[in-house]
mmCIF file with all atom_site columns, C-alpha atoms in Angstrom:
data_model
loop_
_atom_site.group_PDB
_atom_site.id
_atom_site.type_symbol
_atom_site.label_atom_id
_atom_site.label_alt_id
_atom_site.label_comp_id
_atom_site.label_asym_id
_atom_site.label_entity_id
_atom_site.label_seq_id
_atom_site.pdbx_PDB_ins_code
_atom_site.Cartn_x
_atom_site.Cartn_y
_atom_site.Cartn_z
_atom_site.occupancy
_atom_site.B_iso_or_equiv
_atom_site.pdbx_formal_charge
_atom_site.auth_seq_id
_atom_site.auth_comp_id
_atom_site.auth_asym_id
_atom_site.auth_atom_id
_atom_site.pdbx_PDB_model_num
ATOM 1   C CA . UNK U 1 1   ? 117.056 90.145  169.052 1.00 0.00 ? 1   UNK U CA 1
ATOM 2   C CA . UNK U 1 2   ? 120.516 91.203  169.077 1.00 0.00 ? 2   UNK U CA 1
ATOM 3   C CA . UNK U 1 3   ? 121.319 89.803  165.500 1.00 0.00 ? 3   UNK U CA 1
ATOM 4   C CA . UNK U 1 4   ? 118.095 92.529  164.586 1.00 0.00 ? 4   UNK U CA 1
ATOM 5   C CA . UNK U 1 5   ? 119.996 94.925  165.880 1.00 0.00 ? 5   UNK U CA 1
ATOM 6   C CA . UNK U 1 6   ? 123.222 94.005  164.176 1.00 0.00 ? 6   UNK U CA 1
ATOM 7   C CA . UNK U 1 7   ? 121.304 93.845  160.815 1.00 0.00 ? 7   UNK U CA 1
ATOM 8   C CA . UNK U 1 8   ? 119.901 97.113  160.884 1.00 0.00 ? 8   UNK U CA 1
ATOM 9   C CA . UNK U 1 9   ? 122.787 99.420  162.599 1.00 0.00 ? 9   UNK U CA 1
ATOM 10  C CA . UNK U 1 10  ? 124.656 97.994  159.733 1.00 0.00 ? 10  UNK U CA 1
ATOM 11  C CA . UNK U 1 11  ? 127.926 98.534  162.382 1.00 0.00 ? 11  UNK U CA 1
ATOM 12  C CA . UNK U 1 12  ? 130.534 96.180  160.318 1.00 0.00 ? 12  UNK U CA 1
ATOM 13  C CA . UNK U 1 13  ? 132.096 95.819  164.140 1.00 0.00 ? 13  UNK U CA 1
ATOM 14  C CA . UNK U 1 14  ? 129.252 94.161  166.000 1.00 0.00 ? 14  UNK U CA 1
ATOM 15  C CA . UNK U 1 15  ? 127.799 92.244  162.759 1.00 0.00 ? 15  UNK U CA 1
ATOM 16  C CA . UNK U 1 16  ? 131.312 90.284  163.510 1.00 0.00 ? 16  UNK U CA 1
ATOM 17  C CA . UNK U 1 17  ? 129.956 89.245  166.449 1.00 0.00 ? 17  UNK U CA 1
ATOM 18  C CA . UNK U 1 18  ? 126.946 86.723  164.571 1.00 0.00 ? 18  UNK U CA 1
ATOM 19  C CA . UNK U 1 19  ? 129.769 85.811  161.993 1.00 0.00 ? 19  UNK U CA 1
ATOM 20  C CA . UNK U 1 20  ? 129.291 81.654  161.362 1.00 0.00 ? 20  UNK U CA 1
ATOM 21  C CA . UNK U 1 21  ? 131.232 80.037  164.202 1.00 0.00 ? 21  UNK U CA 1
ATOM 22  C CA . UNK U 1 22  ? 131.978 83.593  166.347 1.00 0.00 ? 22  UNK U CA 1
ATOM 23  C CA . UNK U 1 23  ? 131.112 83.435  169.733 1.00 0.00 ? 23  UNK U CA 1
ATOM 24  C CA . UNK U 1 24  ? 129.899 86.943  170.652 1.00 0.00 ? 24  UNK U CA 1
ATOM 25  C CA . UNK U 1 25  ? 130.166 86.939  174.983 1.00 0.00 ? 25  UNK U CA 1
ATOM 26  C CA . UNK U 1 26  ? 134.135 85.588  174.095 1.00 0.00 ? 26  UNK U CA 1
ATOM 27  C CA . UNK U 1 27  ? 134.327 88.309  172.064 1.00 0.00 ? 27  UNK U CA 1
ATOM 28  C CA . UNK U 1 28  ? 132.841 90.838  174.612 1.00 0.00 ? 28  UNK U CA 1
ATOM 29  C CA . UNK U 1 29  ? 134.740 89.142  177.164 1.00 0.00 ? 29  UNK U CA 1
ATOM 30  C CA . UNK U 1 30  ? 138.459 89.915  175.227 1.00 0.00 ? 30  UNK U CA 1
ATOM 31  C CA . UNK U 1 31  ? 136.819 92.925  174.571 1.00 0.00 ? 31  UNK U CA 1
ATOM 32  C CA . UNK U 1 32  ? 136.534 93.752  178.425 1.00 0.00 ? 32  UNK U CA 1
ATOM 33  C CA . UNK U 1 33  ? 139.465 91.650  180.151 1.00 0.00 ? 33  UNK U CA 1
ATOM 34  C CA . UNK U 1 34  ? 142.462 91.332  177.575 1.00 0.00 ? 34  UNK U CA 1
ATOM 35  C CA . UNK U 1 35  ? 143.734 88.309  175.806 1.00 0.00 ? 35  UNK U CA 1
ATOM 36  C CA . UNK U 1 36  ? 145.791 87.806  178.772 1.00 0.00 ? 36  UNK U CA 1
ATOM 37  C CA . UNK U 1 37  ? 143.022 87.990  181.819 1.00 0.00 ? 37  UNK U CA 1
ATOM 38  C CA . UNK U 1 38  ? 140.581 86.276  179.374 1.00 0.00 ? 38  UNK U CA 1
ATOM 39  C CA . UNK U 1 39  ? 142.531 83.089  178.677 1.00 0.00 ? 39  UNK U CA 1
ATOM 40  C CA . UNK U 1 40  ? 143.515 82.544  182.527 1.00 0.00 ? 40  UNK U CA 1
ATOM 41  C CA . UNK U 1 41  ? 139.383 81.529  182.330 1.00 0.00 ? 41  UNK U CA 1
ATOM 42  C CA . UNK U 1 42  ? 137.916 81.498  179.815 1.00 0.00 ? 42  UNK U CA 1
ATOM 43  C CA . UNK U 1 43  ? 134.656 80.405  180.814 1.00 0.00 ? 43  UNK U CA 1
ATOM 44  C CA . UNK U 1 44  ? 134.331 82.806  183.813 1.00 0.00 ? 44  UNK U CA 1
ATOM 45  C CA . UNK U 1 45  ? 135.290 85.493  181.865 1.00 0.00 ? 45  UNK U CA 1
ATOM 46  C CA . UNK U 1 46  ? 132.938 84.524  179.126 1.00 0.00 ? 46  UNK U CA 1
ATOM 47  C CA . UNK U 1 47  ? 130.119 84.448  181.717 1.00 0.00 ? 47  UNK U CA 1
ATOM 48  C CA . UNK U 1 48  ? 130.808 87.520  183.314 1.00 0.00 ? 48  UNK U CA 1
ATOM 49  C CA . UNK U 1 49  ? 130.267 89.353  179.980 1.00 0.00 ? 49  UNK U CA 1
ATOM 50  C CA . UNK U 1 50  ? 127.229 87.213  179.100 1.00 0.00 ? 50  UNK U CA 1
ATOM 51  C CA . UNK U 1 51  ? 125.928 88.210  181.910 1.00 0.00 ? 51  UNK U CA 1
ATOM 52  C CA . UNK U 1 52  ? 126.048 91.888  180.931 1.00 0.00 ? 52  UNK U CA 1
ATOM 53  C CA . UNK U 1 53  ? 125.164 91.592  177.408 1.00 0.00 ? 53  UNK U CA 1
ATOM 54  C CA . UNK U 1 54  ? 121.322 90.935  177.633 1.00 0.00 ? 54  UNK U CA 1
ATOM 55  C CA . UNK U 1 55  ? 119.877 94.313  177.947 1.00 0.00 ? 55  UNK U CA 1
ATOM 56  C CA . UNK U 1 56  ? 123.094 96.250  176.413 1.00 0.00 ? 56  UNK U CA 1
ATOM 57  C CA . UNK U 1 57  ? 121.587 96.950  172.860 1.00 0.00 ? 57  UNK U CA 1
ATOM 58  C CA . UNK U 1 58  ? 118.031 98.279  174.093 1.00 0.00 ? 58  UNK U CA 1
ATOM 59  C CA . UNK U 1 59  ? 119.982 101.045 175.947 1.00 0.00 ? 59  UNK U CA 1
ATOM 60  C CA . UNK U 1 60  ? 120.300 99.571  179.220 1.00 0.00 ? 60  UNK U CA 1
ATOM 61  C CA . UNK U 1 61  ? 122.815 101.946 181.404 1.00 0.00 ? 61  UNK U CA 1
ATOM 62  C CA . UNK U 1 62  ? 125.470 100.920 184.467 1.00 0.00 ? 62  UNK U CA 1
ATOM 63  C CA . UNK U 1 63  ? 123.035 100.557 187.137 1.00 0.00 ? 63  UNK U CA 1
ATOM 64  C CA . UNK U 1 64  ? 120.308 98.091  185.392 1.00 0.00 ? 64  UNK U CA 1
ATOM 65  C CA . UNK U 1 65  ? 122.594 96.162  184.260 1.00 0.00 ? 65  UNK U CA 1
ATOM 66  C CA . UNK U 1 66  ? 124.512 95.723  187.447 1.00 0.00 ? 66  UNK U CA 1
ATOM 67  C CA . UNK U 1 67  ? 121.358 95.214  188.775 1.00 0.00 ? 67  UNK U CA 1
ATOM 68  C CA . UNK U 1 68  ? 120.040 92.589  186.252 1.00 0.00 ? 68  UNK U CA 1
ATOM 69  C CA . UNK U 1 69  ? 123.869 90.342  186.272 1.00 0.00 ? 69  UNK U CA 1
ATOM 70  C CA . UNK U 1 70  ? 124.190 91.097  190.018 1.00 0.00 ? 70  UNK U CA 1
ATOM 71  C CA . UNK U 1 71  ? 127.914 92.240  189.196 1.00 0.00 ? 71  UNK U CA 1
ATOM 72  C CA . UNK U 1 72  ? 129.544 95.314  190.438 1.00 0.00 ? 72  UNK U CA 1
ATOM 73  C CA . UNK U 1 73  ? 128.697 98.441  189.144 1.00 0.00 ? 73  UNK U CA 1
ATOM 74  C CA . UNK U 1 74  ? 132.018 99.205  188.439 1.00 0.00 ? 74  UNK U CA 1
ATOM 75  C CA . UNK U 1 75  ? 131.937 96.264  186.469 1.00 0.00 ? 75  UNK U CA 1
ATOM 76  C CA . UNK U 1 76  ? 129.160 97.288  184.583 1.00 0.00 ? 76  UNK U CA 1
ATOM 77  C CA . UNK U 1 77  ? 130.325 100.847 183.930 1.00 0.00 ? 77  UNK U CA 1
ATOM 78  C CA . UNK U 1 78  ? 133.361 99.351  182.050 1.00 0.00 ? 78  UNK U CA 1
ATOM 79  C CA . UNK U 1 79  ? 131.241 97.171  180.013 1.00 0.00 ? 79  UNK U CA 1
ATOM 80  C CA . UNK U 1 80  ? 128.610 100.343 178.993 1.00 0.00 ? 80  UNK U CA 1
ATOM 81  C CA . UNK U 1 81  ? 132.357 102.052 178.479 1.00 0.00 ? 81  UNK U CA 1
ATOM 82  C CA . UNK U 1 82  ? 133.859 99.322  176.377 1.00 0.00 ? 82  UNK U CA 1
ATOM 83  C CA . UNK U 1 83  ? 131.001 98.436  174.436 1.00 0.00 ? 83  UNK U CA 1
ATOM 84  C CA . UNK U 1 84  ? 130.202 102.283 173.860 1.00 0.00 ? 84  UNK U CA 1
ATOM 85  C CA . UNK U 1 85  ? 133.952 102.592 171.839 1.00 0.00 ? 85  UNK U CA 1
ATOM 86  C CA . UNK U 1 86  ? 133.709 99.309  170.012 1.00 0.00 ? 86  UNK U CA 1
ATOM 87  C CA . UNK U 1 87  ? 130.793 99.833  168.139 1.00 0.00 ? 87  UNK U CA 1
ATOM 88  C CA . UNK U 1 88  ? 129.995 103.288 167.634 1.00 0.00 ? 88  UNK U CA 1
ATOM 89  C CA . UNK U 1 89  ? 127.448 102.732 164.402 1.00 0.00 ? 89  UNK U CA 1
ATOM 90  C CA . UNK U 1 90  ? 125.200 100.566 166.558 1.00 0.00 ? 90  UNK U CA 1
ATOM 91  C CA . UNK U 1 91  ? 125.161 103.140 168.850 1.00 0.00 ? 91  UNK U CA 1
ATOM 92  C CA . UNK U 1 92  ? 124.779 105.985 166.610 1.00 0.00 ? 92  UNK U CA 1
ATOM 93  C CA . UNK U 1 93  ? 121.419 103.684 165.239 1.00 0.00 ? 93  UNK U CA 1
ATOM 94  C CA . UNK U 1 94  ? 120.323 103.850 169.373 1.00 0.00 ? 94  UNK U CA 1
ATOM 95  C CA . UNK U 1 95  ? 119.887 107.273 169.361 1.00 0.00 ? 95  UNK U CA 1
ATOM 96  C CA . UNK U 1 96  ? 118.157 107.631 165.650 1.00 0.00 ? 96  UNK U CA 1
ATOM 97  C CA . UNK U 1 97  ? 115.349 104.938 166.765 1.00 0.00 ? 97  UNK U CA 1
ATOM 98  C CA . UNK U 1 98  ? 115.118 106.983 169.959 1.00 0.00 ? 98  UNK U CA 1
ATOM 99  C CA . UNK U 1 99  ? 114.593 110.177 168.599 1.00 0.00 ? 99  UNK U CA 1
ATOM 100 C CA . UNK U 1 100 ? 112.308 107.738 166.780 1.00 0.00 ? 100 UNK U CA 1
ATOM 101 C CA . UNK U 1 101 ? 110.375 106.986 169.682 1.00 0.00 ? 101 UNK U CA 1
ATOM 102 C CA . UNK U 1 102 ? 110.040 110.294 171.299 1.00 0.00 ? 102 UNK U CA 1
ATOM 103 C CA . UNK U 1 103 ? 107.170 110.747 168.613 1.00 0.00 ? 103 UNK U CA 1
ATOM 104 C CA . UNK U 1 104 ? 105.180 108.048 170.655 1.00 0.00 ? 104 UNK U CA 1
ATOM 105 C CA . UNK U 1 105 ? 105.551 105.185 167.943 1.00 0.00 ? 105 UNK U CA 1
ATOM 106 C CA . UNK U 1 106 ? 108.200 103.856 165.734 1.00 0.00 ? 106 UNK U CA 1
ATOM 107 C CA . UNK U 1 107 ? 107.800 101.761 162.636 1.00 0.00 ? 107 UNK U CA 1
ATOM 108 C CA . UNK U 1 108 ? 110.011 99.024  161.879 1.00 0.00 ? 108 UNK U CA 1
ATOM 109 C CA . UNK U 1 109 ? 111.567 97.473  159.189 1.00 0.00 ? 109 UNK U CA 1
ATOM 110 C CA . UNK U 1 110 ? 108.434 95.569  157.934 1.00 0.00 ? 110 UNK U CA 1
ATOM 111 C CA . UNK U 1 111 ? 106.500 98.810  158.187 1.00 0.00 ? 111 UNK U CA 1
ATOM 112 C CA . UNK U 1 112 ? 104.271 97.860  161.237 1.00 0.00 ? 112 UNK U CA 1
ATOM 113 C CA . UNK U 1 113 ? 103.579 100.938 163.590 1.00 0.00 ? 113 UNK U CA 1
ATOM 114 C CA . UNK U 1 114 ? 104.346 99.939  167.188 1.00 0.00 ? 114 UNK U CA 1
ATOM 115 C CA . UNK U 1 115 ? 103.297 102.656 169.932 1.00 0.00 ? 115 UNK U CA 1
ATOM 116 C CA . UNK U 1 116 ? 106.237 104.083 172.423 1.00 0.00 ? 116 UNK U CA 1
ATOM 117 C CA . UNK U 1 117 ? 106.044 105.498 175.475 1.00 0.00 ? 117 UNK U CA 1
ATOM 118 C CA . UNK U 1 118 ? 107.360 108.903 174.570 1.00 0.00 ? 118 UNK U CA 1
ATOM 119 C CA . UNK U 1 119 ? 109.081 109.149 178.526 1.00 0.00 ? 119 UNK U CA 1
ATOM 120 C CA . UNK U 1 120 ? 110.424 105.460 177.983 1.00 0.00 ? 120 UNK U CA 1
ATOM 121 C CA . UNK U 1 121 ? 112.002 105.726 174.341 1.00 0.00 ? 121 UNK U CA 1
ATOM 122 C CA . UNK U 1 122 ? 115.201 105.388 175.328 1.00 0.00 ? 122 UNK U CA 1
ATOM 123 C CA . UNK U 1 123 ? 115.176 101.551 176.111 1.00 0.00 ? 123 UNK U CA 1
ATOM 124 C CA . UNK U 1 124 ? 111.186 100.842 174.802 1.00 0.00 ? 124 UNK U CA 1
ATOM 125 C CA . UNK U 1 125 ? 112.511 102.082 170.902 1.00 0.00 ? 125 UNK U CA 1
ATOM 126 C CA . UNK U 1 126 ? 115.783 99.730  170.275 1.00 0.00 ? 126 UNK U CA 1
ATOM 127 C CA . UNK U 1 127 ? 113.708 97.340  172.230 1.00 0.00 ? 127 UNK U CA 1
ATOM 128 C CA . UNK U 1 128 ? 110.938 97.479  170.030 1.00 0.00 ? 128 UNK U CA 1
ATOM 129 C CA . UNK U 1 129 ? 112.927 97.292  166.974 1.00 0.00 ? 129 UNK U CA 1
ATOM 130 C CA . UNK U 1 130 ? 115.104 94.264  167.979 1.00 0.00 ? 130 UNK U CA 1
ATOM 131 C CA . UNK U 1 131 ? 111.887 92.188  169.438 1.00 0.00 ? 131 UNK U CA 1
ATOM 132 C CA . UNK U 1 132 ? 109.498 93.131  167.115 1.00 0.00 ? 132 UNK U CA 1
ATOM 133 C CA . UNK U 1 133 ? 112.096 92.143  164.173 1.00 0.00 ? 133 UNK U CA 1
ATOM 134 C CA . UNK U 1 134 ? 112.670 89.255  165.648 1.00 0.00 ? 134 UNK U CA 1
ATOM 135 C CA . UNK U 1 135 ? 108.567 88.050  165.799 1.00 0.00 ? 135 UNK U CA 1
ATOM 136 C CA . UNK U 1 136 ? 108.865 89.392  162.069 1.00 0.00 ? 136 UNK U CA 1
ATOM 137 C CA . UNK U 1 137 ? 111.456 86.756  160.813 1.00 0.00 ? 137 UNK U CA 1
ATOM 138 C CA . UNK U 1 138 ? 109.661 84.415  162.672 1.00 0.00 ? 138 UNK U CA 1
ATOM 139 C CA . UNK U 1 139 ? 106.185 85.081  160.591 1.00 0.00 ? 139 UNK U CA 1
ATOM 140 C CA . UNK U 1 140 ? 107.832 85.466  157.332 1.00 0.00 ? 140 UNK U CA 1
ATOM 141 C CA . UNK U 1 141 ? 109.355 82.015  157.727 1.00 0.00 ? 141 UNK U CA 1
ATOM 142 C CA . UNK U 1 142 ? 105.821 80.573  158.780 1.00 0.00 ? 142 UNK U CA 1
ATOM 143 C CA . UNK U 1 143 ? 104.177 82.572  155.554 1.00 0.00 ? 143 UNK U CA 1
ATOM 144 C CA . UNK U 1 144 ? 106.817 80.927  153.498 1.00 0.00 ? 144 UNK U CA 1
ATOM 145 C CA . UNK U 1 145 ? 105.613 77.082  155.008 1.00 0.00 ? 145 UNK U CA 1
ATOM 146 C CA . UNK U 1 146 ? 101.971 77.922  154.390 1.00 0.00 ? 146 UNK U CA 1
ATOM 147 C CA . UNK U 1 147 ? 103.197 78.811  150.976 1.00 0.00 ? 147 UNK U CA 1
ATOM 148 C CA . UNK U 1 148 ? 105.380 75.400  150.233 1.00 0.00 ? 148 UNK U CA 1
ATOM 149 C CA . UNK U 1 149 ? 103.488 73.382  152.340 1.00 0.00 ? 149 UNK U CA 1
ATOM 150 C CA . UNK U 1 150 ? 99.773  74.215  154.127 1.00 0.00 ? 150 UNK U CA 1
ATOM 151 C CA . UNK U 1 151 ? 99.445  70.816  155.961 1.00 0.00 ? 151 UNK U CA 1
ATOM 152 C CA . UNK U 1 152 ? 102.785 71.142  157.530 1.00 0.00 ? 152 UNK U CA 1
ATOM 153 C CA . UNK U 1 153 ? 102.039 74.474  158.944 1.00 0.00 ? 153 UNK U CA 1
ATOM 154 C CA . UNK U 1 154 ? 98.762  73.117  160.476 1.00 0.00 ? 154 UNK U CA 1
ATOM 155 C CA . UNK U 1 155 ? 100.980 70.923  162.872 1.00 0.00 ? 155 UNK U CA 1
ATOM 156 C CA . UNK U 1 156 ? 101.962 74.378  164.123 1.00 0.00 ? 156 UNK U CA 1
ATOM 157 C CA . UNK U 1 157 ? 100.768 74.396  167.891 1.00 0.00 ? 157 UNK U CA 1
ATOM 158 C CA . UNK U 1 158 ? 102.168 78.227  168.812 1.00 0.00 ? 158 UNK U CA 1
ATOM 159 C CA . UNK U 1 159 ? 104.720 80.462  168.228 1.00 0.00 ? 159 UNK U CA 1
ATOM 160 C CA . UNK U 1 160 ? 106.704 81.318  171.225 1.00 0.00 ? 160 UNK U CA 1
ATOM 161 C CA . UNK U 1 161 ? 108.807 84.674  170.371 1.00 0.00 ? 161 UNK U CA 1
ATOM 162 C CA . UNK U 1 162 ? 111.632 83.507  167.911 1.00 0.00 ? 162 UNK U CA 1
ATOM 163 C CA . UNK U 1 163 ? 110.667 79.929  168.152 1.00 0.00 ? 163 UNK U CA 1
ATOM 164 C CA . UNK U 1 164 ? 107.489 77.811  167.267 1.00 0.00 ? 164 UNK U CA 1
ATOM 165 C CA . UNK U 1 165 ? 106.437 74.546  168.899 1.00 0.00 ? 165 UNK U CA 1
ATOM 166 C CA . UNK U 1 166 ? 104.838 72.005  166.544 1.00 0.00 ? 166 UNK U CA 1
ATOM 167 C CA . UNK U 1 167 ? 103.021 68.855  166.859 1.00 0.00 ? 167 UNK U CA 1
ATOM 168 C CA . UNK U 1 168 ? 104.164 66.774  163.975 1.00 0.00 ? 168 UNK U CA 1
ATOM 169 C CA . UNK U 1 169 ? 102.981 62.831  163.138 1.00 0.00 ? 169 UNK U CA 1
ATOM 170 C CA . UNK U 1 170 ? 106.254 60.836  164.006 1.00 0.00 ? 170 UNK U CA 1
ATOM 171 C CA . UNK U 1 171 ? 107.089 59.403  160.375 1.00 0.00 ? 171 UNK U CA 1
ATOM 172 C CA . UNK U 1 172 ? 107.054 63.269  159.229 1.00 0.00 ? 172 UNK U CA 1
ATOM 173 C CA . UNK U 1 173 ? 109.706 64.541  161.895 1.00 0.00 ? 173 UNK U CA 1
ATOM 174 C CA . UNK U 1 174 ? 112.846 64.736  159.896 1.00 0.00 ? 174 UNK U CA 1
ATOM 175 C CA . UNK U 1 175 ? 111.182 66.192  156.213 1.00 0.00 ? 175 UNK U CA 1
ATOM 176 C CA . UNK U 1 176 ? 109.115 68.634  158.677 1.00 0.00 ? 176 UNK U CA 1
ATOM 177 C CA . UNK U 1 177 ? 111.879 70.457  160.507 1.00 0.00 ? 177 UNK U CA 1
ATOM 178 C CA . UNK U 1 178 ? 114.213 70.545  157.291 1.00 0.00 ? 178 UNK U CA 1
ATOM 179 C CA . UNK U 1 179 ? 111.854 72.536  155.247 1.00 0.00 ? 179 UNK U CA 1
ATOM 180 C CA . UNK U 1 180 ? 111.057 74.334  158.697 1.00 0.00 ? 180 UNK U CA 1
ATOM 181 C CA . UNK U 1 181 ? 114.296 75.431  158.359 1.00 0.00 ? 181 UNK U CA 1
ATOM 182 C CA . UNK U 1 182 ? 114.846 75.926  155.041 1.00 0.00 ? 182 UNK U CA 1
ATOM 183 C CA . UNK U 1 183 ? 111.537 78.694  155.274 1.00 0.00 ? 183 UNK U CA 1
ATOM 184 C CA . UNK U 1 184 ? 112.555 80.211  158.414 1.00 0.00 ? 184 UNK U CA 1
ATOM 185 C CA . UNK U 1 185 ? 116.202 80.998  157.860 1.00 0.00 ? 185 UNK U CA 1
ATOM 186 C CA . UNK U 1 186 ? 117.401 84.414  156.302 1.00 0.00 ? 186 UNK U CA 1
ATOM 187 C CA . UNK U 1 187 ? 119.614 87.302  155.986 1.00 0.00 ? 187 UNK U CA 1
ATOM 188 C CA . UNK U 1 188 ? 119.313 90.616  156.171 1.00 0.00 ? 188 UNK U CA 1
ATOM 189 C CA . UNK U 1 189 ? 121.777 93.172  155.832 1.00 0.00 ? 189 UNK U CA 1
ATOM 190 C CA . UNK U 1 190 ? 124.550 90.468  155.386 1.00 0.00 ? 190 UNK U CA 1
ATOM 191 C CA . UNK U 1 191 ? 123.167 89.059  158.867 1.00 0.00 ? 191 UNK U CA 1
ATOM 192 C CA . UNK U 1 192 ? 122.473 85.191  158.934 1.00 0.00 ? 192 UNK U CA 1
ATOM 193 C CA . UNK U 1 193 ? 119.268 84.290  160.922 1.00 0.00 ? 193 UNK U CA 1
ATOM 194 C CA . UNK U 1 194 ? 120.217 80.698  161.459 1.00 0.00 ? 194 UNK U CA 1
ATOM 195 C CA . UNK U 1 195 ? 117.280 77.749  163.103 1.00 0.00 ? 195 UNK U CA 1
ATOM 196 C CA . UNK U 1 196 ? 118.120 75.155  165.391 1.00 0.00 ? 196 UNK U CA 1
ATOM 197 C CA . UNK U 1 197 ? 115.260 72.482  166.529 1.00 0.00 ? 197 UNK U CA 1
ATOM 198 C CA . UNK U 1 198 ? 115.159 70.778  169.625 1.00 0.00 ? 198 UNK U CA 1
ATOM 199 C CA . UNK U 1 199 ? 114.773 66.895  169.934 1.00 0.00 ? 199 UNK U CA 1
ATOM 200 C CA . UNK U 1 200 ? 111.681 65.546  168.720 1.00 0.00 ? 200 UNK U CA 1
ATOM 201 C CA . UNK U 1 201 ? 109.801 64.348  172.028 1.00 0.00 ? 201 UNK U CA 1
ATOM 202 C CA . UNK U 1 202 ? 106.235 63.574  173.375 1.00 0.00 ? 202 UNK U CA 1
ATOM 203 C CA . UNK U 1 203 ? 106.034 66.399  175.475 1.00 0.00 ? 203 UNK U CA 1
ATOM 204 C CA . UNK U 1 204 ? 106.677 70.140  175.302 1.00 0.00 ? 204 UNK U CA 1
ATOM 205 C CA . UNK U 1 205 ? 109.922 70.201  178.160 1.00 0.00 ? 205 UNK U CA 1
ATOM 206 C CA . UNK U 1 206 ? 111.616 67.462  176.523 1.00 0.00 ? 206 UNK U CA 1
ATOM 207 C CA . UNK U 1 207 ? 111.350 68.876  172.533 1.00 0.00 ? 207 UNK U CA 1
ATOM 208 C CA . UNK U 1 208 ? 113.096 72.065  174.040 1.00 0.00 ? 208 UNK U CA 1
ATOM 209 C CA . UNK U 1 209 ? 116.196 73.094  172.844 1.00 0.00 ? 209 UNK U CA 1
ATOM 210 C CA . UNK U 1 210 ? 118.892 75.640  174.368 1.00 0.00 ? 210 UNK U CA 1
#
């Protein structure tokens, strides 16, 4: 979702952040704590700003996201704070898709009208751009499998937000999820929408992926 929201504020700042081989929480995380602070631990560090992150680009303020990392609200305040000066285009695009909303509907980049609470646009608009963009990517990449090949996209059992679960014959495994991938991945706006596939498996916890 957040790479939907990197592609369409078009803020050159935060599109660094889904960059091939960036690490976005490290980046939030030197962001935040210093170069200094940040190497002493890198992986708390790291985890204290991933922890933060999640609802940041729908709008979330200090006290939900304290709330939702269970960290300090002071804590959270200087994330909202630091966040807020480094990428001032994504948050310029917050407010136009919540001015957006207040209309009770926005329609995203695909052109499909989805309906806003007009007391809840803050959060509901940048939210409904970012997950509905996501599902979007995810359908154009199955439209482009029907396209180059129906009978793989009949081993599709469901789609499951930005990832589908499929039930493919064990000598096609390997061909399948290459031209899976090869349909599904795209950029927009100079943003890469990489795919990653779990393990093939006989049952749906063990082909998960993380």
């Amino acid at each position: 979702d957040q790479r939907i929201v990197a592609a369409f504020s078009k803020d050159p700042s935060y599109a660094k952040r889904f960059e091939p081989g960036a690490d976005g929480h490290e980046i939030t995380g030197r962001l935040m704590y210093g170069h200094g602070t940040y190497n002493s631990n890198p992986e708390f560090y790291r985890n204290k700003a991933k922890a933060l992150s999640h609802a940041y680009a729908y709008g979330a303020g200090p006290k939900t996201l304290a709330r939702t990392s269970k960290q300090p609200i002071q804590e959270a305040e200087r994330f909202v704070d630091t966040m807020n000066l480094a990428y001032p285009v994504m948050i310029a695009w917050q407010n136009r898709v919540r001015r957006e909303g207040e209309r009770g509907y926005i329609i995203n980049h695909w052109g499909r009208k989805i309906l806003i609470d007009k007391d809840m646009a803050y959060t509901q608009a940048p939210a409904a751009h970012g997950q509905s963009g996501t599902t979007e990517v995810l359908y154009d990449g199955l439209i482009k499998l029907a396209k180059a090949n129906k009978t793989m996209l009949l081993w599709l059992v469901c789609p499951i937000h930005d990832a589908v679960l499929m039930d493919i014959p064990e000598d096609r495994v390997e061909e399948t999820k290459a031209l899976v991938r090869e349909c599904m991945e795209q950029t927009i706006n100079g943003i890469e929408f990489p795919v990653s596939s779990g393990p093939a498996a006989d049952t749906w916890m063990g082909a998960r992926h993380g």
